Each structure stands twice: as structure tokens, then as C-alpha cells.
XYZ file of N, CA and C in Angstrom:
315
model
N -14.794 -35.616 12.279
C -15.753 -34.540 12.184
C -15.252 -33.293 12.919
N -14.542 -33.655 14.111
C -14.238 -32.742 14.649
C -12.793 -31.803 14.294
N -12.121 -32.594 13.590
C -10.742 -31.675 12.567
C -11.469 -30.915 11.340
N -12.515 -31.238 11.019
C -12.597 -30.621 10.015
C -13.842 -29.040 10.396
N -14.546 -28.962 11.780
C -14.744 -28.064 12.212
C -14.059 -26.892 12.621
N -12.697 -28.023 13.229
C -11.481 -26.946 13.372
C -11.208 -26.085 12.439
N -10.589 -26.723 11.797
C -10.173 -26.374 10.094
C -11.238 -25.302 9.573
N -12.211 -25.256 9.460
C -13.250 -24.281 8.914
C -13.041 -23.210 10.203
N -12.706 -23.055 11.329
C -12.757 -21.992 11.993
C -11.052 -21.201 11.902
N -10.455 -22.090 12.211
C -9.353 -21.863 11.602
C -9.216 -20.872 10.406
N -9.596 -21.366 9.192
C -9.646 -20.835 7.594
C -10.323 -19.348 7.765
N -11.562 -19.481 8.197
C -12.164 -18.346 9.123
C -11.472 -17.273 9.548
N -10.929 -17.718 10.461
C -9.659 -16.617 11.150
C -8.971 -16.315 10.430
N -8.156 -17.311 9.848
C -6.820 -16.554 8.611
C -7.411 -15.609 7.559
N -8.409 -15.905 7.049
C -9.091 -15.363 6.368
C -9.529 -13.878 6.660
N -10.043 -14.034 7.725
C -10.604 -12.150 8.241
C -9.010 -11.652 8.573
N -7.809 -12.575 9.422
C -6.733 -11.641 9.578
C -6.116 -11.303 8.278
N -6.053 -11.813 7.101
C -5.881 -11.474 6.055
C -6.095 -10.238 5.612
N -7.619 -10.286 5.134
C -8.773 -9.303 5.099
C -8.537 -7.889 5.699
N -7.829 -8.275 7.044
C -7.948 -7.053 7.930
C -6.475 -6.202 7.444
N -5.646 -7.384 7.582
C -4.062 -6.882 6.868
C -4.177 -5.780 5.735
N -5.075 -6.745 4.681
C -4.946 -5.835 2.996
C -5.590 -4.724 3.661
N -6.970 -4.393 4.238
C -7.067 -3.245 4.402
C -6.408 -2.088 4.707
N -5.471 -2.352 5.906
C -4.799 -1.742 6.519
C -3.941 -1.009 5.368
N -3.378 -2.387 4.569
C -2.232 -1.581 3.545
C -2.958 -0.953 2.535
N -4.180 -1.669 2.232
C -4.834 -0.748 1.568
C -4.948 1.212 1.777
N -5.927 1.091 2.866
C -5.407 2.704 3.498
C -4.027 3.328 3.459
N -3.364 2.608 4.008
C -1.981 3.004 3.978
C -1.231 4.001 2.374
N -1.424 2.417 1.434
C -1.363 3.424 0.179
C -1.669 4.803 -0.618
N -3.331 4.503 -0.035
C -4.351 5.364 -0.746
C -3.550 7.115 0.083
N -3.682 6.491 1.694
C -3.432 7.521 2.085
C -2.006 8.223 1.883
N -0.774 7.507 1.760
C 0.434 7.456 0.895
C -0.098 8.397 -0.341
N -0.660 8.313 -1.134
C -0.934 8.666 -3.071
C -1.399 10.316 -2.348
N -2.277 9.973 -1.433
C -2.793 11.243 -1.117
C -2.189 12.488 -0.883
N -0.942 11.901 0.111
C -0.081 12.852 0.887
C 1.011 13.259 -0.540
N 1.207 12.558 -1.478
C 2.396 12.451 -2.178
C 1.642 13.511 -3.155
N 0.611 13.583 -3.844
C -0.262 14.669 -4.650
C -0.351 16.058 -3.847
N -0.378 16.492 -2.379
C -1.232 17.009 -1.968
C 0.505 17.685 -2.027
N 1.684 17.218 -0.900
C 2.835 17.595 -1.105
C 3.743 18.473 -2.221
N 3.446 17.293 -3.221
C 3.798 18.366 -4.610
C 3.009 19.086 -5.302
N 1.871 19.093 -4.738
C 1.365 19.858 -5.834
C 1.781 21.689 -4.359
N 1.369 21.401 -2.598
C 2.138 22.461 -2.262
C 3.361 22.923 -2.805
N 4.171 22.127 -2.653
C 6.007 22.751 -3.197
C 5.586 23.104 -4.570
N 5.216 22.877 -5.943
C 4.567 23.290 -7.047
C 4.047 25.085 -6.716
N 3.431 24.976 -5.971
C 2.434 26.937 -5.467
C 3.662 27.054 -4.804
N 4.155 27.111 -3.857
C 5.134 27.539 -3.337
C 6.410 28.100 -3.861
N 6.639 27.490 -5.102
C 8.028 27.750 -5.746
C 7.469 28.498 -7.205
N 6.080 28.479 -7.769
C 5.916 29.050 -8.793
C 6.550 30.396 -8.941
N 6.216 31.102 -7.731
C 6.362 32.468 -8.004
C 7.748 32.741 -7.985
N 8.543 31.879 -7.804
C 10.739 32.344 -7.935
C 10.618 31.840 -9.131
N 9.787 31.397 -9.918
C 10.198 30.872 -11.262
C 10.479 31.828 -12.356
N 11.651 32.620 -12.644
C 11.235 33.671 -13.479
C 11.313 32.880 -14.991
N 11.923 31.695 -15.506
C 11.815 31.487 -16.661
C 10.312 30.800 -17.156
N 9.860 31.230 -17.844
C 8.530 30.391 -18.035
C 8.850 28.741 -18.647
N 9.881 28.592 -19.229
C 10.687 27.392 -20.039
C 10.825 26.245 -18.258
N 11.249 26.608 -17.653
C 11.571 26.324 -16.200
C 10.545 25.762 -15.353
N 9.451 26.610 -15.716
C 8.040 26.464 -14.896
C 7.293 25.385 -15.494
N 7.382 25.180 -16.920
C 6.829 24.242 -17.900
C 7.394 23.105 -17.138
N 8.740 22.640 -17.417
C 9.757 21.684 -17.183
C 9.187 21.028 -15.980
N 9.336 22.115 -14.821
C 9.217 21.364 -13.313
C 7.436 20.910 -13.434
N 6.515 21.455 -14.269
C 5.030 20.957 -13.773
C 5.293 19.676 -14.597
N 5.837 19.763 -15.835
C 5.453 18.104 -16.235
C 6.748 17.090 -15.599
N 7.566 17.487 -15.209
C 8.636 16.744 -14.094
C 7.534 16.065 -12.845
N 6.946 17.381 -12.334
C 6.052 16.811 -11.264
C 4.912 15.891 -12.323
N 4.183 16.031 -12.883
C 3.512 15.414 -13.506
C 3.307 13.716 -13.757
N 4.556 13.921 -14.193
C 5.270 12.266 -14.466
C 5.543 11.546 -12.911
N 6.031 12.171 -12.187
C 6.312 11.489 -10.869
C 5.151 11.424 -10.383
N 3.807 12.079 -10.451
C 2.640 12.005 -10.090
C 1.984 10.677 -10.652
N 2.107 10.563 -11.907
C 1.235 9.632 -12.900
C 2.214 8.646 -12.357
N 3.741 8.074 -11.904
C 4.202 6.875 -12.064
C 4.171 6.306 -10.755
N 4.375 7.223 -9.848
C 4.047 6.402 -8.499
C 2.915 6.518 -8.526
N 1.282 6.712 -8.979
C 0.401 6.232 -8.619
C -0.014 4.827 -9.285
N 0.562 5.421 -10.385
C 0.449 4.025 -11.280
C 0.734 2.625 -10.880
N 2.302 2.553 -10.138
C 3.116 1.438 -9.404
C 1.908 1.363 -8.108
N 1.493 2.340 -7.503
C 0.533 2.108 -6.444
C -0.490 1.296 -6.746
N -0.932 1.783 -7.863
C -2.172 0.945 -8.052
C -2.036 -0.008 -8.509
N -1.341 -0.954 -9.312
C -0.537 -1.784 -10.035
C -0.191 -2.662 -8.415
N 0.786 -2.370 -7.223
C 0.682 -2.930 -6.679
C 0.075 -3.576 -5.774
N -0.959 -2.367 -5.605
C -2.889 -2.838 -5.318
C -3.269 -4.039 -5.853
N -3.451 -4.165 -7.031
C -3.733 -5.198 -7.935
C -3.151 -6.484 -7.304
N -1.824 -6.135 -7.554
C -0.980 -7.342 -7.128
C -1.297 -8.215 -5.593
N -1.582 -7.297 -4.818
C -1.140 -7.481 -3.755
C -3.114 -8.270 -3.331
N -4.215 -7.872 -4.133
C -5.356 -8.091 -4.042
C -5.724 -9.840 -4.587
N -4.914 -9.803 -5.602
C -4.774 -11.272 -6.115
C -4.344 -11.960 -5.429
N -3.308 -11.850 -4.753
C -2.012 -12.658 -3.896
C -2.185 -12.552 -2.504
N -3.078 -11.604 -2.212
C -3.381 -11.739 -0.507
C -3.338 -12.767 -0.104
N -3.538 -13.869 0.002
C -3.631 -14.961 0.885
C -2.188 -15.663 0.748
N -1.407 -15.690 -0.414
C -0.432 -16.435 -0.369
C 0.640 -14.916 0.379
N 0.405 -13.735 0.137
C 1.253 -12.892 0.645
C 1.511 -12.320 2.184
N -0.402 -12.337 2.666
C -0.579 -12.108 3.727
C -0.568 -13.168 4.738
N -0.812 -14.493 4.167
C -0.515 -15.696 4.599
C 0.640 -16.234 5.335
N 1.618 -15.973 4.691
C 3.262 -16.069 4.908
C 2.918 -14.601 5.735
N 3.059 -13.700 6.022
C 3.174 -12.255 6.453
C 2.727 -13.044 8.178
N 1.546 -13.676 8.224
C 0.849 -14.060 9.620
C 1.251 -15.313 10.115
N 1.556 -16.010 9.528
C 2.524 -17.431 9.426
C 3.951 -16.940 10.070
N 4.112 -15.831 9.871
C 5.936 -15.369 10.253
C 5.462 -14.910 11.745
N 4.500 -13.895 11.860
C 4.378 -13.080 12.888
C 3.586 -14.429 13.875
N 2.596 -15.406 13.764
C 2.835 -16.366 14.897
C 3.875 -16.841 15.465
N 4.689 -17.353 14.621
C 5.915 -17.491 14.771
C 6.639 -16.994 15.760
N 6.864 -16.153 15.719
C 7.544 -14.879 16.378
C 6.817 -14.379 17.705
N 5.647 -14.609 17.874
C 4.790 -14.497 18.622
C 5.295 -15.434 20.068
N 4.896 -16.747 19.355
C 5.475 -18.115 20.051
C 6.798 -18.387 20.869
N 7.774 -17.840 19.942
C 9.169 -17.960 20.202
C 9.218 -16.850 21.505
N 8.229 -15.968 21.440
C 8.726 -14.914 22.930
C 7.930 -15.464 23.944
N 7.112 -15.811 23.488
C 6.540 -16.524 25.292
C 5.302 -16.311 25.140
């Protein structure tokens, strides 16, 4: 009776440190997508006005465009991934870092 109380507090714990992990990377990303939009779209205003070819100006907004749409895409895509697989990903991730924990003292 008493291993299997363990065990439920245990599961408990891994569980919220999990939880707490994805968040973290969660933010991390979002705030990543954020900085990466906010960046190019500055350098975008910044460089419009040396643009004297209009052919040039076209080019670089849908250049930026595409790099906009594909790393958010892979972002969110690895959101996904990483939301399904949390426990086997973040699992091993906290499994390593006890580890390591232990081994220093």
C-alpha cells in the first residue's frame, strides 16, 4: 500500500516538473516568433527607403515573408510535437538532469 502511495506522489511530481518544463519552452518559443516578426519586420522600415528599385522592394518583402510564414510554421509544428511527446521528451530531459544532479553531490 505504501509503494503505491509513493508512486502516485512521485507521478505527481514528474508530472507538474514536466508541465512546468513545456511551459517554459512554451514561452520561450512564442516569445522567440515574437522577437523574429518584430526584428524583420524593423530591418524591413529601416531599409525600405535605400530601396530605389521597386522590383527589389517586392523581392525582399516576400523573401521576408516566406522566412516569416516558415519558421513560424516549424515553431508551431514543433509545439505540436513537443505537446504530444512531453512526457516521453521531458521525461528523459529530468531523468538526465537528476542524474547529474546526484553525480555532484
Amino acid at each position: 500500500m505504501e509503494a503505491t502511495v509513493i508512486s502516485h506522489v512521485v507521478d505527481a511530481s514528474l508530472t507538474r516538473r514536466i508541465d512546468q518544463m513545456h511551459a517554459r519552452d512554451r514561452a520561450g518559443l512564442i516569445l522567440f516568433i515574437l522577437v523574429l516578426w518584430s526584428t524583420l519586420g524593423f530591418a524591413l522600415i529601416r531599409v525600405w527607403s535605400y530601396i530605389s528599385i521597386p522590383a527589389i522592394g517586392i523581392i525582399l518583402s516576400i523573401a521576408c515573408g516566406f522566412v516569416l510564414f516558415f519558421n513560424t510554421a516549424a515553431v508551431i509544428a514543433m509545439l505540436r510535437h513537443y505537446t504530444e511527446d512531453k512526457h516521453f521528451i521531458y521525461g528523459l530531459d529530468i531523468k538526465h538532469l537528476d542524474e547529474m544532479r546526484r553525480r555532484r553531490g
